[in-house]
Every structure is written in C-alpha cells, then in structure tokens.
Amino acid sequence: MTHTAAYRRLSVEERRRQLINAALDLFAHHRPEDVSLDDVAAEAAVSRPLVYRYFPGGKQQLYEAALRSAANDLQQCFVQAEEGPLTQRLARGLDKYLAFVDEHDAGFKALLQGGSVVETSRTSAMVDEVRRDAAEQILKHLQVPKPGLKLGMMIRTWITAVEGASLIWLDEGKQPPLDELRDLLLDHFLATLAATAAGDEQTAEVARRALGLEDEDSPISDLIERVIAVVGEAWSVPAQD
Amino acid sequence: MTHTAAYRRLSVEERRRQLINAALDLFAHHRPEDVSLDDVAAEAAVSRPLVYRYFPGGKQQLYEAALRSAANDLQQCFVQAEEGPLTQRLARGLDKYLAFVDEHDAGFKALLQGGSVVETSRTSAMVDEVRRDAAEQILKHLQVPKPGLKLGMMIRTWITAVEGASLIWLDEGKQPPLDELRDLLLDHFLATLAATAAGDEQTAEVARRALGLEDEDSPISDLIERVIAVVGEAWSVPAQD
C-alpha cells in the first residue's frame, strides 16, 4: 500500500508536518465542526490510529497545531526589508495577508467569528499573538520601537480593521477584487495615520518621515488630491503657500 | 423573609427582569467562568431554585438573556433624530457606546476576545446583530438606504475598528480618557470616509451632503487644517482656488 510505504520513508518530524498540512487544508475550507479525524487521516492517506499516535489529543490538538502553523505564516506577512516607500511595504504585507484569507476562507471565518467548538483560550491567545506581532512589525517599519498611546492604538485599531474588512470581504462573496480591497485598506491606513498625526506629535513625526520616503508616483499624493477634490467642493480648504 | 415577600409582589415579567439585571451586573464585571448561578441568586436576593424555575437552562440561558438585554441597549446607541451635523450625531452615538464598554468592561472583553465557555453560535449571532444594526443606523444618518460595496464596507469596517479600539482601550487600563478616544474614533470615521469618497462616487456624494450639514466650528474643519499642516510640510499639497 502506498501510504504504508510512505510511512516508512518519513521521519517523525516529516510525518507530523504532513498531518498538520492535511489538517490545515481541511480546516481552511470547512468549519471545524465539519472536520473529523477520519477526514484528516484520509486527506493524509494514513490510518486513524496513526493520526492518534502523533496527536493523542485528537481533533482539538490537530486544530491547534494547524492554527499554530497558520499563525506562523501570518506572522511573516509584514516581515520585510526596512527600506523603500512605506506604502509599498504595507501593500506587500497586505497582499500576503489577504492571499492567506483567500486561501483559508472558511477556517479564517470560523476562527474569528467566534462560537466555534474548537475555540479555547489557547486559540484566542494565538490570534492575539498574530495581531500583536503584526503591530510590532509595522512599528518597526515606522522606526518606532516604543509607540505612545495614540500611535499604538491607531496601528492596533487598523489591524483590527484589516481583520474585520477581511471577514466582510468573505461575507460579500470575496468582493471587491483583492487588489481593490488592498488599496482601500492602504488608504484607510494613510487616512487614519494622517488623522492621528493631526493630534499627536509622535505620529506627526512618523508621518513626515514616511512621506519623505515616498516616490513621486506614491499613492499618497493621489489620495491627497482626490480627498481635496471631494472635501474642497463643500468646504473651504485653506490654501497652501 | 424579605425576598419571599418581594417574590409575591413581583409579576413573572418583573421577576424575570430582576434576574436578568442581576445576571447582567455580574457578567458585566466578571469573566463568565467566574459567575455561578448561586452568585446570581445572591445578587438578586432569591433562592437558587427560583432562578432555575425562571431559567431552567441555568447559567448559559441566563448569560444569553443578559446578553440579549445588553445587545438591545447597544442597538439604541446610534438611534437618534436624523438632524443636525453628522459629527454631533456620531459623537453622541460613540459616547453611548463607549459608556457601555466602560460599564461592562470585563463582560465586553470576555465576549469579544473569544474562547469563553458561554460562547455559542447564538451569542456570536447576537454580537453580529449589534454590528449590523449599528451599520444600518449610521447609513440612515447618511441617508443611504442601499450602500454600494465600498461605502458599506467602510462603515462596517469602522464599526469593527470601534470595537477593536474599545478592547485596546480596556487593555490599556482605560487610557486615553473616554472623550479623547471618542474624538480619535470620530477622526478615524471622517478620515476613512474621505479616503473612501476619493475613490467612490456614492461615498463622495454622502461626504458632500454630510459636510453641508456641519456647523462653522465643526471638528471636520479643525481636522482638515491639522492634517494639511502635517502633510503639507513634507508633501506638496495642491492649492485650492
């Protein structure tokens, strides 16, 4: 039998990895309550007892291992070289994050919408860790090791908003297209950064430094022009010297 | 005994209400796993069997009834007369919402951070209903019965952001003060509305109409001036005619 032959060839770590990948694949596309240990065994083409040998805690343990693996992937999204325009770095990070959401749609939704049978304080802690890590990575790009209250809150709130928008995007049958969603979220980042900078000196410094790194064809200048076009029609925007 | 006397005087509906209020008070300030049926009985000054007579489903049923009651309160936040500047209506709604968060801190956190023992698909559905309802109320204030994809997504994402910021605010030991948090969230609304308007005609119309309703001392003009002060330093903002 093929899978017995495969079993002999794989090391313990490889076998573990294979089972986690099979579980991740299933949990990505089905609600946790719809995935059984038999499904995981079938997906990995191994026997049920073999799955239990590696994961004596059964489905819950497999779910948490798969989530750990997914969390590690997500934590890489905003890890990038700290050079070049900030908008390009954020766009790349968002592209990775949103591709993950796209590829793990049902699992992402079940995990974040709550009320799932496999949800525990451990799974919530992993979700929180991903959020905290994303915030830290973004603050690195902003060259701010210790954010003040307002800047820290703005970044963490934006991460919540990215998560929320991803869920809404799934609810809307994956509309608008991913690149439009990414641009929307990037605009939201820039807009809330500007609004926070307007009332916080640390954020203002960060915004100035980030603006200085942008190219001539930065999405920021485009956004500013378009915002002024809308706002200027109904409101007296003070002229710049 | 006082509570027996009280029992005779209360109608079924009044008794139910009294038990729900006692439960709500406990669940507001403690994690669900730390609240027992005995606690609810003691808080309402009644016997444990009496609690069971009204809530045969025990703690879970009481939790869900308390959550239902809290959800009804939250759904009132953005229900207001549809007149006057939009920023004033939003500020009033935010004040009510944030006062609720402040008064139900531990319960709000346990409910939204997930992994709680009392969380079910029913409790998640109630949380979702509150979000959807807030979105509908805000769209009413914007006079948009049927939002397009981008405007709808912007509003719903902002509601997620308000929720996320509330959790962060609780994590930060309730800092900054509530009125600063409210102003931050109001600025975020205006900033993301402007950014969305920059790429969506429906949102642009809404923004123009909303701007037209603002007073002379609107927080919007203040925000615009402060944003331009930050952005204009490092970036060439096109002058207005």
Tab-separated table of C-alpha atoms in Angstrom, chain A residues 40-196:
chain	number	residue	atom	x	y	z
A	40	VAL	CA	-7.607	14.134	8.315
A	41	ALA	CA	-6.444	10.500	8.091
A	42	ALA	CA	-7.986	10.170	4.630
A	43	GLU	CA	-6.528	13.502	3.470
A	44	ALA	CA	-3.044	12.424	4.599
A	45	ALA	CA	-3.649	8.872	3.286
A	46	VAL	CA	-2.796	7.313	6.627
A	47	SER	CA	-4.729	5.298	9.197
A	48	ARG	CA	-6.740	6.825	12.029
A	49	PRO	CA	-4.564	5.137	14.718
A	50	LEU	CA	-1.505	6.709	13.138
A	51	VAL	CA	-3.070	10.153	13.470
A	52	TYR	CA	-3.794	9.390	17.144
A	53	ARG	CA	-0.213	8.245	17.691
A	54	TYR	CA	1.025	11.680	16.646
A	55	PHE	CA	-1.879	13.655	18.069
A	56	PRO	CA	-3.222	11.807	21.122
A	57	GLY	CA	-5.343	14.878	21.895
A	58	GLY	CA	-7.276	14.143	18.689
A	59	LYS	CA	-9.074	16.792	16.684
A	60	GLN	CA	-8.572	19.622	19.173
A	61	GLN	CA	-4.808	19.060	19.267
A	62	LEU	CA	-4.618	18.836	15.478
A	63	TYR	CA	-6.664	22.005	15.136
A	64	GLU	CA	-4.371	23.899	17.454
A	65	ALA	CA	-1.251	22.586	15.666
A	66	ALA	CA	-2.724	23.627	12.311
A	67	LEU	CA	-3.613	27.042	13.756
A	68	ARG	CA	-0.069	27.407	15.150
A	69	SER	CA	1.295	26.691	11.681
A	70	ALA	CA	-1.102	29.174	10.057
A	71	ALA	CA	-0.237	31.788	12.690
A	72	ASN	CA	3.473	31.389	11.890
A	73	ASP	CA	2.721	32.045	8.211
A	74	LEU	CA	0.632	35.107	9.026
A	75	GLN	CA	3.357	36.492	11.264
A	76	GLN	CA	5.651	36.623	8.223
A	77	CYS	CA	3.347	38.967	6.259
A	78	PHE	CA	4.828	42.243	7.438
A	79	VAL	CA	8.385	40.930	7.886
A	80	GLN	CA	10.216	42.685	5.060
A	81	ALA	CA	13.369	44.658	4.339
A	82	GLU	CA	13.023	48.000	6.101
A	83	GLU	CA	13.706	50.130	3.050
A	84	GLY	CA	11.795	51.811	0.263
A	85	PRO	CA	8.468	53.647	0.410
A	86	LEU	CA	6.268	52.667	3.352
A	87	THR	CA	3.204	52.343	1.120
A	88	GLN	CA	4.983	49.668	-0.939
A	89	ARG	CA	5.929	47.714	2.162
A	90	LEU	CA	2.413	47.906	3.545
A	91	ALA	CA	0.922	46.931	0.180
A	92	ARG	CA	3.150	43.840	0.018
A	93	GLY	CA	2.216	42.889	3.578
A	94	LEU	CA	-1.477	43.364	2.856
A	95	ASP	CA	-1.177	41.286	-0.321
A	96	LYS	CA	0.267	38.398	1.687
A	97	TYR	CA	-2.312	38.741	4.444
A	98	LEU	CA	-5.248	38.906	2.045
A	99	ALA	CA	-3.923	35.964	-0.005
A	100	PHE	CA	-3.881	33.993	3.248
A	101	VAL	CA	-7.502	34.988	3.956
A	102	ASP	CA	-8.460	33.966	0.426
A	103	GLU	CA	-6.776	30.575	0.758
A	104	HIS	CA	-8.134	29.815	4.235
A	105	ASP	CA	-11.573	31.367	3.854
A	106	ALA	CA	-13.850	29.065	5.844
A	107	GLY	CA	-11.290	28.485	8.593
A	108	PHE	CA	-10.486	32.198	8.928
A	109	LYS	CA	-14.177	32.988	9.256
A	110	ALA	CA	-14.884	30.212	11.777
A	111	LEU	CA	-11.890	31.204	13.875
A	112	LEU	CA	-12.624	34.909	14.010
A	113	GLN	CA	-16.407	34.899	14.148
A	114	GLY	CA	-16.376	33.015	17.428
A	115	GLY	CA	-18.656	30.402	18.853
A	116	SER	CA	-16.676	27.575	17.271
A	117	VAL	CA	-16.393	24.242	19.098
A	118	VAL	CA	-12.594	24.211	18.881
A	119	GLU	CA	-12.179	27.730	20.225
A	120	THR	CA	-10.370	27.883	23.556
A	121	SER	CA	-8.358	30.431	25.474
A	122	ARG	CA	-5.310	28.919	23.720
A	123	THR	CA	-6.668	29.553	20.218
A	124	SER	CA	-7.699	33.099	21.230
A	125	ALA	CA	-4.171	33.674	22.541
A	126	MET	CA	-2.713	32.607	19.179
A	127	VAL	CA	-4.985	35.010	17.316
A	128	ASP	CA	-3.941	37.790	19.666
A	129	GLU	CA	-0.287	36.934	19.156
A	130	VAL	CA	-0.672	37.349	15.386
A	131	ARG	CA	-2.249	40.773	15.926
A	132	ARG	CA	0.442	41.873	18.353
A	133	ASP	CA	3.167	40.649	16.037
A	134	ALA	CA	1.727	42.492	13.045
A	135	ALA	CA	1.624	45.684	15.125
A	136	GLU	CA	5.265	45.223	16.118
A	137	GLN	CA	6.362	44.650	12.530
A	138	ILE	CA	4.553	47.752	11.322
A	139	LEU	CA	6.060	49.838	14.116
A	140	LYS	CA	9.489	48.599	13.007
A	141	HIS	CA	8.762	49.891	9.504
A	142	LEU	CA	7.747	53.188	11.069
A	143	GLN	CA	11.021	53.139	13.059
A	144	VAL	CA	9.142	53.467	16.335
A	145	PRO	CA	10.284	50.938	18.923
A	146	LYS	CA	8.112	52.430	21.662
A	147	PRO	CA	4.854	53.908	20.408
A	148	GLY	CA	2.890	56.349	22.507
A	149	LEU	CA	-0.702	55.590	23.361
A	150	LYS	CA	-2.274	57.229	20.299
A	151	LEU	CA	0.091	55.851	17.659
A	152	GLY	CA	-0.017	52.383	19.229
A	153	MET	CA	-3.783	52.494	19.327
A	154	MET	CA	-4.008	53.680	15.724
A	155	ILE	CA	-1.828	50.801	14.480
A	156	ARG	CA	-3.643	48.153	16.514
A	157	THR	CA	-7.026	49.541	15.536
A	158	TRP	CA	-6.019	49.429	11.878
A	159	ILE	CA	-5.025	45.754	12.266
A	160	THR	CA	-8.458	45.070	13.748
A	161	ALA	CA	-9.963	46.912	10.791
A	162	VAL	CA	-7.966	44.785	8.310
A	163	GLU	CA	-9.284	41.678	10.044
A	164	GLY	CA	-12.828	43.000	10.090
A	165	ALA	CA	-12.681	44.052	6.439
A	166	SER	CA	-11.387	40.579	5.549
A	167	LEU	CA	-14.409	38.989	7.218
A	168	ILE	CA	-16.758	41.407	5.466
A	169	TRP	CA	-14.983	40.629	2.184
A	170	LEU	CA	-15.658	36.908	2.746
A	171	ASP	CA	-19.288	37.692	3.621
A	172	GLU	CA	-19.614	39.666	0.392
A	173	GLY	CA	-18.575	36.636	-1.683
A	174	LYS	CA	-14.992	37.913	-1.996
A	175	GLN	CA	-15.944	41.283	-3.472
A	176	PRO	CA	-14.371	43.721	-4.358
A	177	PRO	CA	-11.320	42.123	-6.078
A	178	LEU	CA	-8.347	41.661	-3.739
A	179	ASP	CA	-6.263	44.476	-5.228
A	180	GLU	CA	-9.103	46.951	-4.676
A	181	LEU	CA	-9.542	45.744	-1.098
A	182	ARG	CA	-5.801	46.136	-0.541
A	183	ASP	CA	-5.884	49.704	-1.895
A	184	LEU	CA	-8.900	50.526	0.295
A	185	LEU	CA	-7.084	49.257	3.385
A	186	LEU	CA	-3.916	51.091	2.433
A	187	ASP	CA	-5.945	54.298	2.026
A	188	HIS	CA	-7.514	53.651	5.426
A	189	PHE	CA	-4.050	53.310	6.942
A	190	LEU	CA	-2.874	56.581	5.428
A	191	ALA	CA	-6.091	58.371	6.342
A	192	THR	CA	-6.078	57.287	9.983
A	193	LEU	CA	-2.329	57.938	10.222
A	194	ALA	CA	-2.942	61.482	8.982
A	195	ALA	CA	-5.885	61.965	11.355
A	196	THR	CA	-3.860	60.673	14.307
